[in-house]
Amino acid sequence: MIRQSLTPAAIALGLALSQTAIAADTDAKAADMKLSAAKQIFDTDNLNDKVGACQNLDTFVNAKWIADNPIPDDHTRWGSFNMLAEKSLDDQHTIVKKAAAEADQADPDSLQAKTGHLYASGMDTKAINKAGYNPIKPRLAAIDNIDSRSALTQYLTDAFAAGQGQVFALDASPDYKNAKNVIAYAYQGGLGLPTPKYYTSKDYADQRAAYVDYMTQLFKLVGESDDQAAKNAKQAMALETQLAKHSLSRVEMRDPKNQYHFVSLDEANKATPNFDWQAFFDAQDADIEKGFSLSEPKFFKEFDKLLGNAPIDQWQAYLRFHAIDDAAPLLAESFNDAHFGFYGTTLNGQPKQKARWKQTLDAVNQAMGQGLGQLYVAEYFPPQAKARAQKMVANIRAALKTRIQNNDWMSEKTKDKALDKWSKFLPKIGYPEHWRSWDGLDISADDFYGNMERAAKFNHDYEMAYVGQPRDRQRWGMTPQTVNAYYNPTDNTINFPAAILQPPFFYAHGDDAVNYGGIGAVIGHESSHGYDDQGSQFNGNGNQVNWWTKADRKAFDQRTQQLVDQFNQYTPIPGKPDLHVNGKLTLGENIADLDGLTLAYDALQRALANKPAEAKTKIDGYTQEQRFFMAWARVWRGHSRDKALEVQLNSDPHSPMTYRAIGAPSNMQAFAKAFSCEPGDKMVRPDDQRVEIW
């Protein structure tokens, strides 16, 4: 995964495993114990005896498990990542329940007291239901009081300052052209449907109608008559559709060139004469003396046009709907259920809402994620786990360096630049070196919405305080309890939260093959994002500059286009043969999967070269190389509901799980060799179709 608009690139790891997780055994008893543990780590009883690995690796490894493990009613997908995420939630639940029980006796300024009271307030559904929509009445009144263009822009400015911005998005991130400094970025936003095409394509007419019905439902819940609610829903949808028509597509948004448009304040105010950016940033207390990124000029031109021309009552309907919609999960049951009914069931096909404690944990993570993470690390991530992971990352990075050095299609000039970038990678493992302070955030045990409102303001102010400051490469964009990982091109860091460094991705006493095929490939994946179609546009200092020769970039683009073509062929939803994986949208993740798995395989071979006896040992009848690829497929074990899968295909830069399981191995000669596959087998691509990048 890639963070920020670039969306840090996520999931990959690898080379020092043999030195860290598996010590060399010196006696037969230890070897027997190790072999027994390895058998338990990968359950071959789940393997498919009807479809072999050479025909479909995903079916061979995962089909039986999928058939035996239906998607729970409170999920849209179910697999390895989801199961580990559930474990993380259980661990977090243990922490916050204890914190809530002891919060009244704890220091009021402690993390235990704040997270405990926040969790307790979210679990007090009686008080939440009694409050109804009273918590948002002041905000709705502010919208009702908008009576002029100047009052409209003042409301938008004030909403952002309260941490409740609407219409567009705002954050602080390193400057693409001078990454040592942090600037403000304003991005397109303001849409409730998954992508802009949902507002115009005939294929999504049903979703549009359901969205308008949902708008109407929310308006009625705050006391509007049927006729007024229907009128306001129509008004809100009309304005939102105009924003959508001038928004970039998901593919366009993946291009860093479309994510950055630096302007001075004067230039910004000329581009949007109906919106005063000086007044806006003054209200955010953000230092933008030199300017900021008005990232999508096409969108902001339309935003300004609507500020000047759209009727005030249309703006009020739009803002009123989004104020209710944003707050709905935090309000009384009727609002919460309506919100889930549309976003959970109608759009994604999820039959049942998550248990209340899980919903409340989501809120705690939204408000105080790093604070909860500090408690999580203290309880569930021992220092030795971090030390092992650091060694593993070093080994995978060594494999990447060798791959760059031995690249046969790249000039020495570009290689030197690639190696310079490699030398400046900063790996971050587990959790931040320095925890943020929560001093000044007021949390009470009996005011759930108020707690979340104050946290939104607190976190917005925290974010804006970075604007105009030097970049902090030690800053994290994920919490330690998150089961994921990411690469950030503007600070050239690879980041692995504590929660992912567990089974089924990493086993402290597992064999090298399973660990390299699991967490090793995750490390490799994140490292490879530095050289994917997005990351390759940034140098080792985090600046967006072209460090390629023209010929080398052409060769890179030709190879990656082959990967685009491959994934464009996949059609995952039965009955919808025209709905394909978008190879352009998913290109960065697909590159990282292929290169990350390749790096992990290289690291495994280096480890096995030092252990000739182990290299020849079969476990449950499978070689080390076979177990490596089987472990990779198990990482992507899982299945999705068709509605959720359709949303993913339209909006998510990650390919569906089944194609991640087979896509990278089908391009690797090492896979075909490991399973003695033959030309013509479905998992063996002809040489002229096989993709190798790094």
Short mmCIF file of N, CA and C in Angstrom, two decimals, residues 353-414:
data_model
loop_
_atom_site.label_atom_id
_atom_site.label_comp_id
_atom_site.label_asym_id
_atom_site.label_seq_id
_atom_site.Cartn_x
_atom_site.Cartn_y
_atom_site.Cartn_z
N GLN A 353 -24.91 -5.86 10.82
CA GLN A 353 -23.96 -4.89 11.33
C GLN A 353 -23.04 -5.52 12.39
N LYS A 354 -21.85 -4.96 12.52
CA LYS A 354 -20.91 -5.44 13.52
C LYS A 354 -21.47 -5.26 14.93
N ALA A 355 -21.00 -6.09 15.84
CA ALA A 355 -21.38 -5.95 17.24
C ALA A 355 -21.04 -4.55 17.73
N ARG A 356 -21.80 -4.08 18.72
CA ARG A 356 -21.61 -2.72 19.22
C ARG A 356 -20.19 -2.48 19.70
N TRP A 357 -19.59 -3.46 20.34
CA TRP A 357 -18.24 -3.23 20.87
C TRP A 357 -17.24 -3.01 19.73
N LYS A 358 -17.48 -3.66 18.58
CA LYS A 358 -16.59 -3.45 17.44
C LYS A 358 -16.81 -2.06 16.84
N GLN A 359 -18.06 -1.64 16.76
CA GLN A 359 -18.33 -0.29 16.27
C GLN A 359 -17.66 0.75 17.17
N THR A 360 -17.74 0.52 18.47
CA THR A 360 -17.14 1.48 19.40
C THR A 360 -15.63 1.47 19.30
N LEU A 361 -15.05 0.29 19.10
CA LEU A 361 -13.60 0.23 18.89
C LEU A 361 -13.19 1.00 17.64
N ASP A 362 -14.00 0.91 16.59
CA ASP A 362 -13.72 1.71 15.39
C ASP A 362 -13.65 3.19 15.75
N ALA A 363 -14.58 3.64 16.59
CA ALA A 363 -14.61 5.05 16.99
C ALA A 363 -13.38 5.40 17.82
N VAL A 364 -12.99 4.51 18.72
CA VAL A 364 -11.79 4.76 19.54
C VAL A 364 -10.56 4.87 18.64
N ASN A 365 -10.48 3.99 17.64
CA ASN A 365 -9.35 4.05 16.71
C ASN A 365 -9.37 5.32 15.88
N GLN A 366 -10.55 5.75 15.49
CA GLN A 366 -10.66 6.99 14.72
C GLN A 366 -10.23 8.19 15.56
N ALA A 367 -10.61 8.20 16.81
CA ALA A 367 -10.34 9.36 17.67
C ALA A 367 -8.96 9.33 18.31
N MET A 368 -8.55 8.15 18.78
CA MET A 368 -7.30 8.03 19.54
C MET A 368 -6.52 6.79 19.14
N GLY A 369 -6.41 6.55 17.84
CA GLY A 369 -5.78 5.32 17.36
C GLY A 369 -4.36 5.12 17.85
N GLN A 370 -3.54 6.16 17.78
CA GLN A 370 -2.16 6.02 18.24
C GLN A 370 -2.09 5.85 19.76
N GLY A 371 -3.03 6.46 20.46
CA GLY A 371 -3.07 6.27 21.92
C GLY A 371 -3.39 4.84 22.28
N LEU A 372 -4.41 4.28 21.64
CA LEU A 372 -4.73 2.88 21.86
C LEU A 372 -3.57 2.01 21.42
N GLY A 373 -2.90 2.41 20.35
CA GLY A 373 -1.74 1.65 19.87
C GLY A 373 -0.62 1.60 20.88
N GLN A 374 -0.43 2.66 21.62
CA GLN A 374 0.61 2.67 22.66
C GLN A 374 0.31 1.62 23.72
N LEU A 375 -0.95 1.49 24.09
CA LEU A 375 -1.35 0.46 25.06
C LEU A 375 -1.23 -0.93 24.44
N TYR A 376 -1.57 -1.05 23.18
CA TYR A 376 -1.50 -2.33 22.48
C TYR A 376 -0.05 -2.84 22.42
N VAL A 377 0.87 -1.96 22.06
CA VAL A 377 2.27 -2.36 21.95
C VAL A 377 2.82 -2.83 23.29
N ALA A 378 2.48 -2.11 24.34
CA ALA A 378 2.96 -2.48 25.67
C ALA A 378 2.48 -3.87 26.08
N GLU A 379 1.32 -4.26 25.59
CA GLU A 379 0.73 -5.52 26.00
C GLU A 379 1.05 -6.68 25.05
N TYR A 380 1.17 -6.39 23.75
CA TYR A 380 1.20 -7.48 22.77
C TYR A 380 2.39 -7.49 21.81
N PHE A 381 3.33 -6.56 21.95
CA PHE A 381 4.46 -6.54 21.01
C PHE A 381 5.76 -6.42 21.78
N PRO A 382 6.36 -7.54 22.16
CA PRO A 382 7.60 -7.52 22.93
C PRO A 382 8.77 -6.99 22.11
N PRO A 383 9.77 -6.41 22.74
CA PRO A 383 10.93 -5.84 22.03
C PRO A 383 11.62 -6.83 21.11
N GLN A 384 11.68 -8.11 21.52
CA GLN A 384 12.38 -9.09 20.70
C GLN A 384 11.68 -9.31 19.36
N ALA A 385 10.36 -9.11 19.31
CA ALA A 385 9.64 -9.24 18.05
C ALA A 385 10.08 -8.16 17.07
N LYS A 386 10.28 -6.95 17.59
CA LYS A 386 10.74 -5.86 16.75
C LYS A 386 12.16 -6.13 16.24
N ALA A 387 13.01 -6.66 17.10
CA ALA A 387 14.39 -6.95 16.70
C ALA A 387 14.42 -8.00 15.59
N ARG A 388 13.58 -9.04 15.69
CA ARG A 388 13.54 -10.07 14.64
C ARG A 388 13.08 -9.46 13.32
N ALA A 389 12.05 -8.63 13.37
CA ALA A 389 11.53 -8.03 12.15
C ALA A 389 12.56 -7.12 11.49
N GLN A 390 13.33 -6.40 12.29
CA GLN A 390 14.35 -5.52 11.73
C GLN A 390 15.39 -6.31 10.94
N LYS A 391 15.76 -7.47 11.44
CA LYS A 391 16.72 -8.31 10.72
C LYS A 391 16.12 -8.85 9.43
N MET A 392 14.84 -9.20 9.48
CA MET A 392 14.17 -9.70 8.29
C MET A 392 14.12 -8.63 7.21
N VAL A 393 13.80 -7.41 7.60
CA VAL A 393 13.75 -6.30 6.64
C VAL A 393 15.13 -6.09 6.01
N ALA A 394 16.18 -6.18 6.80
CA ALA A 394 17.53 -6.01 6.27
C ALA A 394 17.83 -7.07 5.20
N ASN A 395 17.39 -8.30 5.42
CA ASN A 395 17.65 -9.35 4.44
C ASN A 395 16.91 -9.12 3.13
N ILE A 396 15.66 -8.70 3.21
CA ILE A 396 14.89 -8.43 2.00
C ILE A 396 15.49 -7.25 1.24
N ARG A 397 15.89 -6.25 1.97
CA ARG A 397 16.52 -5.09 1.32
C ARG A 397 17.80 -5.50 0.61
N ALA A 398 18.55 -6.43 1.19
CA ALA A 398 19.76 -6.91 0.53
C ALA A 398 19.42 -7.60 -0.79
N ALA A 399 18.33 -8.35 -0.78
CA ALA A 399 17.90 -9.01 -2.02
C ALA A 399 17.50 -7.98 -3.07
N LEU A 400 16.85 -6.90 -2.64
CA LEU A 400 16.45 -5.85 -3.57
C LEU A 400 17.68 -5.19 -4.18
N LYS A 401 18.67 -4.91 -3.37
CA LYS A 401 19.89 -4.29 -3.89
C LYS A 401 20.54 -5.17 -4.96
N THR A 402 20.59 -6.47 -4.70
CA THR A 402 21.18 -7.39 -5.68
C THR A 402 20.39 -7.39 -6.97
N ARG A 403 19.06 -7.37 -6.85
CA ARG A 403 18.20 -7.34 -8.05
C ARG A 403 18.47 -6.09 -8.89
N ILE A 404 18.60 -4.95 -8.23
CA ILE A 404 18.87 -3.71 -8.96
C ILE A 404 20.23 -3.80 -9.66
N GLN A 405 21.22 -4.27 -8.93
CA GLN A 405 22.57 -4.36 -9.49
C GLN A 405 22.63 -5.30 -10.69
N ASN A 406 21.84 -6.36 -10.65
CA ASN A 406 21.89 -7.37 -11.72
C ASN A 406 20.86 -7.13 -12.82
N ASN A 407 20.13 -6.04 -12.74
CA ASN A 407 19.11 -5.75 -13.74
C ASN A 407 19.74 -5.66 -15.12
N ASP A 408 19.13 -6.35 -16.10
CA ASP A 408 19.75 -6.42 -17.43
C ASP A 408 19.11 -5.51 -18.47
N TRP A 409 18.10 -4.73 -18.09
CA TRP A 409 17.48 -3.84 -19.06
C TRP A 409 17.63 -2.36 -18.71
N MET A 410 18.35 -2.09 -17.63
CA MET A 410 18.49 -0.72 -17.14
C MET A 410 19.93 -0.25 -17.27
N SER A 411 20.11 1.01 -17.66
CA SER A 411 21.45 1.57 -17.80
C SER A 411 22.10 1.76 -16.44
N GLU A 412 23.42 1.86 -16.45
CA GLU A 412 24.16 2.08 -15.21
C GLU A 412 23.78 3.42 -14.58
N LYS A 413 23.47 4.40 -15.41
CA LYS A 413 23.10 5.72 -14.90
C LYS A 413 21.83 5.65 -14.06
N THR A 414 20.83 4.95 -14.57
CA THR A 414 19.58 4.83 -13.82
C THR A 414 19.75 3.89 -12.63
#
